[in-house]
XYZ file of C-alpha atoms in Angstrom:
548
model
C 121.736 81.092 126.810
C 125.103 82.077 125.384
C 126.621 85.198 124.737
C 125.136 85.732 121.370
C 121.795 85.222 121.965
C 121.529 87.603 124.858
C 123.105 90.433 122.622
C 120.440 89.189 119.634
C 117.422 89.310 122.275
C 118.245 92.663 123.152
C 118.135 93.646 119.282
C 115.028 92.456 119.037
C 114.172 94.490 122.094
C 115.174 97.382 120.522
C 113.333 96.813 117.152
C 116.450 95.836 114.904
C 114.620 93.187 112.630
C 117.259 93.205 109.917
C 121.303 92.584 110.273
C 124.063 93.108 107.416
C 126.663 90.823 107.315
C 128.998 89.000 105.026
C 129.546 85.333 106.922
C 130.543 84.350 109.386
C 130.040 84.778 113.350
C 128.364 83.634 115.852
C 125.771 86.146 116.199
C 124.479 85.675 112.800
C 122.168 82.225 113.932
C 121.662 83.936 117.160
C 120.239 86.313 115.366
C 118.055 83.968 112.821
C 116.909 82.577 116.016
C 115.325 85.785 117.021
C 113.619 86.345 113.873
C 115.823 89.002 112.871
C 117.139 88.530 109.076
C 120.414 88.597 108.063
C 121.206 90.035 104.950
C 124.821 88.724 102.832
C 126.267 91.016 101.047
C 129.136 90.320 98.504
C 131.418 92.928 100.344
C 131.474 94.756 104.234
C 131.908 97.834 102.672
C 128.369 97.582 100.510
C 126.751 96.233 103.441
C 127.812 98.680 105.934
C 126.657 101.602 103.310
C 123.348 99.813 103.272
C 122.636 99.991 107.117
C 124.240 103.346 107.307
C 121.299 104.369 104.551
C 119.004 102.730 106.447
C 119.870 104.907 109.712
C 119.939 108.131 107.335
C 116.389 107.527 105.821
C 114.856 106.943 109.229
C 116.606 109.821 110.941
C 118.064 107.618 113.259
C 114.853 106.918 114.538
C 115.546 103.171 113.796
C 119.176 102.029 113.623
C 121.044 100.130 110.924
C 123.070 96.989 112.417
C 126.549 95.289 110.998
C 128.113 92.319 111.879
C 131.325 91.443 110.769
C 133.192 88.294 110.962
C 136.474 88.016 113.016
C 139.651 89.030 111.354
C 139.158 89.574 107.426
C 135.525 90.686 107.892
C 136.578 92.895 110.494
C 139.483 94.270 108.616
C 136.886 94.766 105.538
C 134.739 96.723 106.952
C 137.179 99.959 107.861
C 136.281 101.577 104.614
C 132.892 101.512 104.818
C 132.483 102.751 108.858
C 134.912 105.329 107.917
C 132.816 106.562 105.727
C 129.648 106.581 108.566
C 131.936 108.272 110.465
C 132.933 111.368 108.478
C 128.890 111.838 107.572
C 128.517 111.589 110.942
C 125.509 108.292 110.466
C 124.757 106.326 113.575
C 125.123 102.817 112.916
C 125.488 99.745 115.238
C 128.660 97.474 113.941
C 128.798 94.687 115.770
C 132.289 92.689 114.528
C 133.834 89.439 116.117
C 136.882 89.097 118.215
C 139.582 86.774 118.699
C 139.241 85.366 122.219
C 140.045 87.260 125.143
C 143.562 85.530 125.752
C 145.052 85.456 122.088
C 144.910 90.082 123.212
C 147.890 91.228 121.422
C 149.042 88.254 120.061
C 150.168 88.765 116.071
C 148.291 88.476 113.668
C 144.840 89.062 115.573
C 142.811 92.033 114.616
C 141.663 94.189 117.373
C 138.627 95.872 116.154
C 137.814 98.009 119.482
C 141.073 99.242 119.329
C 141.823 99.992 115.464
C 138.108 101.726 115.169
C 138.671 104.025 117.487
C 139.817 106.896 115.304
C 136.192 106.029 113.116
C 134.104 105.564 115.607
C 131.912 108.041 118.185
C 132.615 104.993 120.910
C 134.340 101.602 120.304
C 134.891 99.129 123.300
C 134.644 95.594 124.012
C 132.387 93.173 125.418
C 134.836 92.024 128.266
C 132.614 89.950 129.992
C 129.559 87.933 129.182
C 127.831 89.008 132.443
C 128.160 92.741 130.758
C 126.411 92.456 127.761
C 123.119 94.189 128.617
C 125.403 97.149 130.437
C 127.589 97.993 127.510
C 124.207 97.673 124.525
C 122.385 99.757 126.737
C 125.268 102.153 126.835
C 125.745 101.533 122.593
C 122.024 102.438 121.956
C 122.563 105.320 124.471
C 125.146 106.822 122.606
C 123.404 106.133 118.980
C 120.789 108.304 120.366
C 122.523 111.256 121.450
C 124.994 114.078 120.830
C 126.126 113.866 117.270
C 125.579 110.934 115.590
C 128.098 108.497 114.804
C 128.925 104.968 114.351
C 129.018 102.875 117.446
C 131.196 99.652 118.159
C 130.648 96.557 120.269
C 133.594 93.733 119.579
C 132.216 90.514 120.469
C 135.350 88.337 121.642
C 134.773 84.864 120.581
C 134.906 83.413 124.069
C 132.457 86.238 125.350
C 130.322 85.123 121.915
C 130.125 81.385 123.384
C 130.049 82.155 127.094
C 126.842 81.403 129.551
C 124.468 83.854 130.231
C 122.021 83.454 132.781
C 118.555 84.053 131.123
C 116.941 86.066 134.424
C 119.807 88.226 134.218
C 118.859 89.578 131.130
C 117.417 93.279 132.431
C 117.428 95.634 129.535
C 115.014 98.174 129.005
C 116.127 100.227 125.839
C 117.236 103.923 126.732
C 115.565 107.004 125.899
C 116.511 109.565 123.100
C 118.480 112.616 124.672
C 118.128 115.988 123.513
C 119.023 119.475 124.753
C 117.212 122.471 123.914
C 119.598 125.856 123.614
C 120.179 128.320 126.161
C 117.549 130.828 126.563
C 119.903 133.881 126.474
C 121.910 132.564 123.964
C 118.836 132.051 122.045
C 117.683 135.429 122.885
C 120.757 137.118 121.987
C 121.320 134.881 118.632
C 117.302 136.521 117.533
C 118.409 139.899 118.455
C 121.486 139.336 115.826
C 118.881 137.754 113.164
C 116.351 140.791 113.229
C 119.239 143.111 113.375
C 121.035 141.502 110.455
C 120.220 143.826 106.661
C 120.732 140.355 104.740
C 120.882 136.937 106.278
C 120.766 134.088 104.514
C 120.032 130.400 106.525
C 122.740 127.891 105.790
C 121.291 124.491 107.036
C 122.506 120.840 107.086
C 122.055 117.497 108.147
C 121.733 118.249 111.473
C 117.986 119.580 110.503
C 117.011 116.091 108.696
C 118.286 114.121 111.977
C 116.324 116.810 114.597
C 112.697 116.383 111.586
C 113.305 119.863 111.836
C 112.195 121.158 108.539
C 108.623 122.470 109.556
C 110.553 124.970 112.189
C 113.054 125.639 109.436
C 110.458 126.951 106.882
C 109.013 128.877 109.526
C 111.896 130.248 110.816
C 113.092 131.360 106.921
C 109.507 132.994 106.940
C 109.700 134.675 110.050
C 112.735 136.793 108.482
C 112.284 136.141 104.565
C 115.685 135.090 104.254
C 117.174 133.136 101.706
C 118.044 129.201 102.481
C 120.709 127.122 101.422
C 121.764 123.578 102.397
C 124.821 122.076 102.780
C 125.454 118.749 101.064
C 124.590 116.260 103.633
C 121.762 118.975 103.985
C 120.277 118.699 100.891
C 116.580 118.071 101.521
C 116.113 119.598 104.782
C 114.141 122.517 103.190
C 112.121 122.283 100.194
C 113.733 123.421 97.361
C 110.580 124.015 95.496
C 110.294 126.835 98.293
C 110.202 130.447 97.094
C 112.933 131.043 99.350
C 114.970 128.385 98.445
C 118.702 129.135 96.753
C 119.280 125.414 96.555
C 122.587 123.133 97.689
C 125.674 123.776 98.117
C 129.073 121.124 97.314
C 132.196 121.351 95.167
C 129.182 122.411 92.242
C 126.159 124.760 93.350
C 124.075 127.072 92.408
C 124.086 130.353 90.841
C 121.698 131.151 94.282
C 123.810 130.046 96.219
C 126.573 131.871 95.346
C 125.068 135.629 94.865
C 122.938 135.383 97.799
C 125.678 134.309 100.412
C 127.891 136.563 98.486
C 126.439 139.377 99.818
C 124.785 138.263 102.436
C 125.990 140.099 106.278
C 124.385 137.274 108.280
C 124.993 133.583 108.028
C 122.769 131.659 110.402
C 124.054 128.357 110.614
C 121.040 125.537 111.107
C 122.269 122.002 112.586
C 125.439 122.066 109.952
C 129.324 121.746 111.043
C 130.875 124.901 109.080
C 133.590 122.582 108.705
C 136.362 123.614 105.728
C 136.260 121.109 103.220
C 136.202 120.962 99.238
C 133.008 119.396 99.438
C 131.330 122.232 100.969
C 130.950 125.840 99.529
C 133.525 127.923 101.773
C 132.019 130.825 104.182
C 133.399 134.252 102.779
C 134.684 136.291 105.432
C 133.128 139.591 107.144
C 129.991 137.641 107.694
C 128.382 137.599 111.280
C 127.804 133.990 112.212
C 124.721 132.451 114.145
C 125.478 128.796 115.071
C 123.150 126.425 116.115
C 124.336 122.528 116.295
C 123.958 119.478 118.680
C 127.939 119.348 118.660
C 129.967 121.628 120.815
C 133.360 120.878 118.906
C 132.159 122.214 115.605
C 131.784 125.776 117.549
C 134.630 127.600 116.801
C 136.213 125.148 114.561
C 136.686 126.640 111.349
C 135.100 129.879 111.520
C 134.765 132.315 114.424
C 131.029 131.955 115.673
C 129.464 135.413 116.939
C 126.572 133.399 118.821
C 126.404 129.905 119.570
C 123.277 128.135 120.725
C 124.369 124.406 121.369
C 121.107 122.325 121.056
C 118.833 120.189 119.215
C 118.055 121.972 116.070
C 114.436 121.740 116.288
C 114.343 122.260 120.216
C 116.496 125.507 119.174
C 114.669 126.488 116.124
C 110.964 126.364 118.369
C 112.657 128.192 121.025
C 113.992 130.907 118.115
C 110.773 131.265 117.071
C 109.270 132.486 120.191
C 112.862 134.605 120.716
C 111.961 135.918 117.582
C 108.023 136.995 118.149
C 108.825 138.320 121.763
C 111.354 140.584 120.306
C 110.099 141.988 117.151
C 105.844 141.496 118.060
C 105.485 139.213 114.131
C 107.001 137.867 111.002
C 108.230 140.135 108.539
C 105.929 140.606 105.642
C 106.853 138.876 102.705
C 109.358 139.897 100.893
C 108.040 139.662 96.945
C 111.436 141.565 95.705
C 112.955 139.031 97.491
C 111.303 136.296 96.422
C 111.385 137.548 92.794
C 114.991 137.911 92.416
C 115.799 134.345 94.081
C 113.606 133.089 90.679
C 115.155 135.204 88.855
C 118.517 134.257 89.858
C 117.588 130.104 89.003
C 115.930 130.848 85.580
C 119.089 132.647 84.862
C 121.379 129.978 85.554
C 118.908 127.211 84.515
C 118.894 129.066 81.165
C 123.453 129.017 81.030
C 123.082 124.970 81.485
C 119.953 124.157 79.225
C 121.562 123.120 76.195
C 123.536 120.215 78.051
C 120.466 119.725 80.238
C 118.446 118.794 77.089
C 121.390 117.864 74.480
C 120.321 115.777 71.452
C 123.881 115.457 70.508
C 125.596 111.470 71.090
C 127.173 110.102 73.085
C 124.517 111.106 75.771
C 125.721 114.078 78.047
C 125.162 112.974 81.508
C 123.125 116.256 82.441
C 120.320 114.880 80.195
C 120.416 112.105 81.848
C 119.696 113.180 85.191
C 117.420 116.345 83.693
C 115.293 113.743 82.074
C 115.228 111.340 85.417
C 114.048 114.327 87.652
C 111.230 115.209 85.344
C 110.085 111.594 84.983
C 110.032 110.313 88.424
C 107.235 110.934 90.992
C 109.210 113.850 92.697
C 106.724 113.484 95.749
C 107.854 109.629 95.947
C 111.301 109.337 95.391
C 114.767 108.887 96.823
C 117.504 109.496 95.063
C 121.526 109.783 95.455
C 124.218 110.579 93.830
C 128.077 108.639 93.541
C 131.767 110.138 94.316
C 132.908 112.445 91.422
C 131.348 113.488 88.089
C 127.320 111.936 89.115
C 127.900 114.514 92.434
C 128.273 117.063 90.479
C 125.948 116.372 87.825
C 123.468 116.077 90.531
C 123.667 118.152 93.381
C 122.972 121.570 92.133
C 120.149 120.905 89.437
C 118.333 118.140 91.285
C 115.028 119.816 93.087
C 114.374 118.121 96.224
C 110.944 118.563 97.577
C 110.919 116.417 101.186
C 113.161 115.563 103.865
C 115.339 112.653 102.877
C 113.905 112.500 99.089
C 117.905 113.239 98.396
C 120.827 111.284 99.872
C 123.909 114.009 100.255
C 127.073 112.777 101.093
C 130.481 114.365 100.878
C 133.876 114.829 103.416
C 134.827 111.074 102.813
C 133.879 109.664 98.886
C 134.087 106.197 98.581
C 133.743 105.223 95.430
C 130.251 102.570 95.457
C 128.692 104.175 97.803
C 125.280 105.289 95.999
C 124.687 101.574 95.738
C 124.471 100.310 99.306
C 122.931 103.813 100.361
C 120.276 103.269 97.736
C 119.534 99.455 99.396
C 119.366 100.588 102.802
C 116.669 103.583 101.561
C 114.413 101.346 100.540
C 114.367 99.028 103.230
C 113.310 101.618 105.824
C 111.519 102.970 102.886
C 109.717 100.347 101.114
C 106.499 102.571 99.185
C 109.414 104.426 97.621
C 111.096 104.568 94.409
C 114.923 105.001 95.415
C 117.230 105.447 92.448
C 120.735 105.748 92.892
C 123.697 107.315 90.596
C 127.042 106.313 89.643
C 129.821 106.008 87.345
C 131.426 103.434 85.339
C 134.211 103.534 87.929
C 131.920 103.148 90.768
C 129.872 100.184 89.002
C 133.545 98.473 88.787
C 134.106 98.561 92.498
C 130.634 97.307 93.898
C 128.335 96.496 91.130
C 128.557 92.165 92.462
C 126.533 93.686 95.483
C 123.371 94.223 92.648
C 123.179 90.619 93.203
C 122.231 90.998 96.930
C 120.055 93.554 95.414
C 118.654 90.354 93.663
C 118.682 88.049 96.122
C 117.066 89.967 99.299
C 114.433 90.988 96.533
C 115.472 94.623 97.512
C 114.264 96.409 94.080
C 116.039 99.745 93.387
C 116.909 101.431 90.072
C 120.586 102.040 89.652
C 121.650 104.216 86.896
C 125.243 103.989 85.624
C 126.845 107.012 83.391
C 129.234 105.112 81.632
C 131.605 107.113 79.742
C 134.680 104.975 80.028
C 136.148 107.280 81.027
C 137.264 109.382 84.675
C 135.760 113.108 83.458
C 136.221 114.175 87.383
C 140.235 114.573 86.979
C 141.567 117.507 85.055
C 143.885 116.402 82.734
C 146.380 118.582 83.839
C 146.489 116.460 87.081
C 148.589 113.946 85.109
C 149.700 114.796 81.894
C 152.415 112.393 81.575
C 150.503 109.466 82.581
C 147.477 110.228 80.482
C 150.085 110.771 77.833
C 152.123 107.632 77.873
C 150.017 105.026 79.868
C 145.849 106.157 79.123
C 145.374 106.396 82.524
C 141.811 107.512 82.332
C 140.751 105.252 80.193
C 138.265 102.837 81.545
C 135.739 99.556 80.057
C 133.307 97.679 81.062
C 129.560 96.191 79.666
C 127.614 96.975 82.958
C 124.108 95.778 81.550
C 125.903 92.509 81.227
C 127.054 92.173 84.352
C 123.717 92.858 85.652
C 121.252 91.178 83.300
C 123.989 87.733 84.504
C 123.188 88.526 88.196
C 119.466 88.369 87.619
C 118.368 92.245 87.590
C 116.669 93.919 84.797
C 118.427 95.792 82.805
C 119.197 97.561 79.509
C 121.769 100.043 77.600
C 120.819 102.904 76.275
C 122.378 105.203 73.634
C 120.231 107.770 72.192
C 119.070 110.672 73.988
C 115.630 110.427 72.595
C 115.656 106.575 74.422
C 116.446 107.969 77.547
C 112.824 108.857 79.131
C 110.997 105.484 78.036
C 114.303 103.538 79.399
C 113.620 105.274 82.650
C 109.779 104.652 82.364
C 110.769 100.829 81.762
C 113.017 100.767 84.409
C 110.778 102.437 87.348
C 108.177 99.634 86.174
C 110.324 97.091 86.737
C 111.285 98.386 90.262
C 107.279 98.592 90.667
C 107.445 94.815 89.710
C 110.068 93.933 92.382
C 112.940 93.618 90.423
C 116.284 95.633 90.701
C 117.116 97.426 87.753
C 120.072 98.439 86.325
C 119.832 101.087 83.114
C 123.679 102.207 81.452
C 123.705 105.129 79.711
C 126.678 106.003 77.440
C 127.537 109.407 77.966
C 130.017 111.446 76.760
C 133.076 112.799 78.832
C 131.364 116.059 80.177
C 133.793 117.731 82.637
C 132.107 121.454 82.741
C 130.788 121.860 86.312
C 128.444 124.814 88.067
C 131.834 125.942 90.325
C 132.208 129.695 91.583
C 134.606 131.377 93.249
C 133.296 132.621 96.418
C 136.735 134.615 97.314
């Protein structure tokens, strides 16, 4: 067999029974060959997002796989593993090579070399003989440490080259984890009883580890307040009495008063890393970190006690730190409890008129305050888009299971939502998954609902279409917007995707909205992609706080 088929067979091997890929390489027949599908998108960049939602939605558990073709599929692609990277996703990107001898010559795209800055590990198949060697060391590096993207180039000569069938020895490698240091561990529950007001910061670190059971009971234990980062959201129920809900560049009113004041911030499989899309750490707080990544120790903020480790390995071992020092959990803590729901109707009651606004155009809050309280919250995925449909989101969405709620922040490329939402529901098929963007975001990948069509993949995407860019202040710009419009946008989306074969409708009264949706999630039901525009209004106020 050649080159291609031995990397396919060992795909198979490892359960991969879907590929990505925008045509073409090699691989991609190899692959038919071995029953695994390929899927062609209209663009890498969709594609990649789709496998990278795939990994997210199965914790990793199962990995998403991207092939790209040499040179301008190759090149395509950047964006969209970039974007893997920074969220820290483990996906498998498998791109073609020019062969071996045209190395360094110009034009040729090198993608082991220029992915190395994106990538947790990007080398090249140099030799046909080494194929099961280096996927065995791939898969062995998607399933430990952090999680990242992972990169094999296939050189085109490697692609074609003879491989001798009993030489093909590959036995897929284990999952890796670490638990944390007992005295670390002991010394980081000593901090946590000692502590007058801790509050649990946790992040995506717990949805990877299926750590939300020890989360809950760890939040218990000490009746502590719990917020999540935005890659975090959905790693502990928000429907949770001690729940203060997600934090991004918009949160919640929890989020802010009880880390506020809080003494103790106990960090929970999360980076701490300084960024505008997470909700900064005020100082004079003692901090408990617990993460599967050594470098994010000490990165941004000082740590007080680090226990490196698998979050759940960590959190069990916690929990018996916890018990052997103090003899039981705390009793519940009703004042507590009482002033977290407190603190939400408050805040729930500052946004309720744009939440439920009658007034036209349609402000996007209604929008997404009528889709949470028509879906089946129990059987749902959702996500948001880059800019205003974030923010819109994040804070007032209430997300009951792990991975019911796709967070993504750090890089925001615009389209995102879309390829995310694909990849849900194929590792996710008994779900609804709903995903929601802009106008501007429709504009850069809304071809790809075709694919959607096509690979009879049926999600509901939701499109705020204000034609307009609310994100950006207009004091960004004020000579531009002045003389040239530059905010200005167009577009009839329900067009576009009513000619690409998806159901579809506009919708421009507010009292429409909640029998759209119903209309929509039935044609989803059906099998058929859906695509519902709203026209909203240009609604920039956000649910921002200072947090000094």
């Amino acid at each position: 067999m050649d080159g291609v088929s031995a990397i396919a067979k060992i795909l198979r091997m490892e359960g991969v029974d879907f590929i990505g890929c925008v045509p073409y390489q090699p691989l991609l027949e190899a692959a038919a060959i071995a029953d695994i599908r390929p899927l062609i998108f209209r663009q890498e960049g969709t594609g990649i997002h789709m496998v990278d939602g795939y990994s997210r939605v199965t914790n990793g558990q199962r990995i998403g796989v991207f092939m790209m073709q040499n040179g301008p599929g190759a090149e395509n692609g950047f964006g969209g593993v970039a974007q893997a990277y920074a969220e820290s996703v483990p996906i498998l990107l498998l791109p073609a090579g020019m062969a071996r001898e045209r190395r360094g010559v110009h034009p040729n795209f090198y993608p082991a070399r220029s992915y190395e800055t994106i990538t947790k590990w990007s080398e090249e198949i140099n030799m046909v003989e080494r194929v099961p060697e280096l996927m065995r060391r791939a898969f062995t590096k998607l399933r430990s440490g952090r999680p990242g993207p992972v990169l094999l180039e296939i050189p085109q000569d490697v692609a074609t080259g003879e491989f001798p069938d009993a030489e093909l020895d590959y036995t897929p490698p284990p999952w890796m984890r670490q638990a944390g240091d007992p005295e670390l561990v002991r010394r980081a529950a000593q901090a946590l009883l000692t502590a007058q007001r801790p509050i649990i910061h946790a992040g995506q670190g717990a949805l990877y580890a299926e750590a939300t059971d020890e989360l809950v009971q760890v939040a218990e234990f000490l009746q502590a307040p719990v917020m999540t980062t935005l890659p975090g959201k959905s790693a502990f129920p928000e429907t949770h009495p001690l729940s203060v809900g997600a934090s991004g560049p918009s949160t919640t009113l929890g989020v802010h008063r009880f880390l506020t004041r809080a003494d103790l911030v106990f960090g929970v499989g999360c980076s701490f890393t300084r960024s505008f899309f997470a909700v900064p750490i005020p100082p004079g707080k003692t901090i408990v970190h617990t993460t599967n990544d050594e470098d994010a120790i000490n990165k941004d903020y000082r740590c007080d006690y680090p226990v490196p480790g698998d979050t759940k390995l960590v959190l069990q071992q916690l929990l018996d730190a916890l018990k052997a020092e103090s003899g039981g959990p705390r009793a519940t803590d009703r004042v507590l409890q009482d002033e977290i729901q407190s603190t939400k109707a408050e805040w729930i009651a500052q946004w309720i008129p744009k939440l439920t606004a009658t007034s036209k155009p349609i402000n996007p809050y209604r929008v997404v305050w009528d889709l949470m309280h028509t879906v089946d919250s129990d059987n749902v995925i959702v996500t948001h888009e880059s800019g205003s449909a974030r923010e819109y989101m994040v804070p007032f969405w209430e997300a009951r299971h792990p991975r019911s709620f796709i967070g993504w922040g750090k890089s925001t490329q615009l389209g995102y939502s879309l390829g995310l939402a694909m990849g849900a529901k194929m590792a996710a098929p008994h779900k609804q998954v709903i995903n929601v963007m802009g106008d501007l975001a429709f504009g850069t990948v809304g071809l790809d609902v075709e694919t959607a069509v096509r690979c009879e993949i049926p999600i509901l995407t939701i499109v705020l279409n204000n034609s307009y860019m609310s994100i950006y202040d207009n004091s960004r710009f004020p000579v531009a917007l002045e003389k040239y419009n530059v905010k200005t946008l167009s577009g009839q989306f329900s067009e576009v995707a009513q000619a690409m074969g998806a159901y579809s409708e506009k919708i421009a009264e507010p009292q429409e909205i909640v029998p759209a949706i119903r209309r929509g999630l039935a044609a989803v039901d059906a099998g058929r992609p859906t695509v519902l525009e709203f026209i909203t209004c240009d609604e920039g106020e956000f649910s921002k706080f200072s947090f000094g």
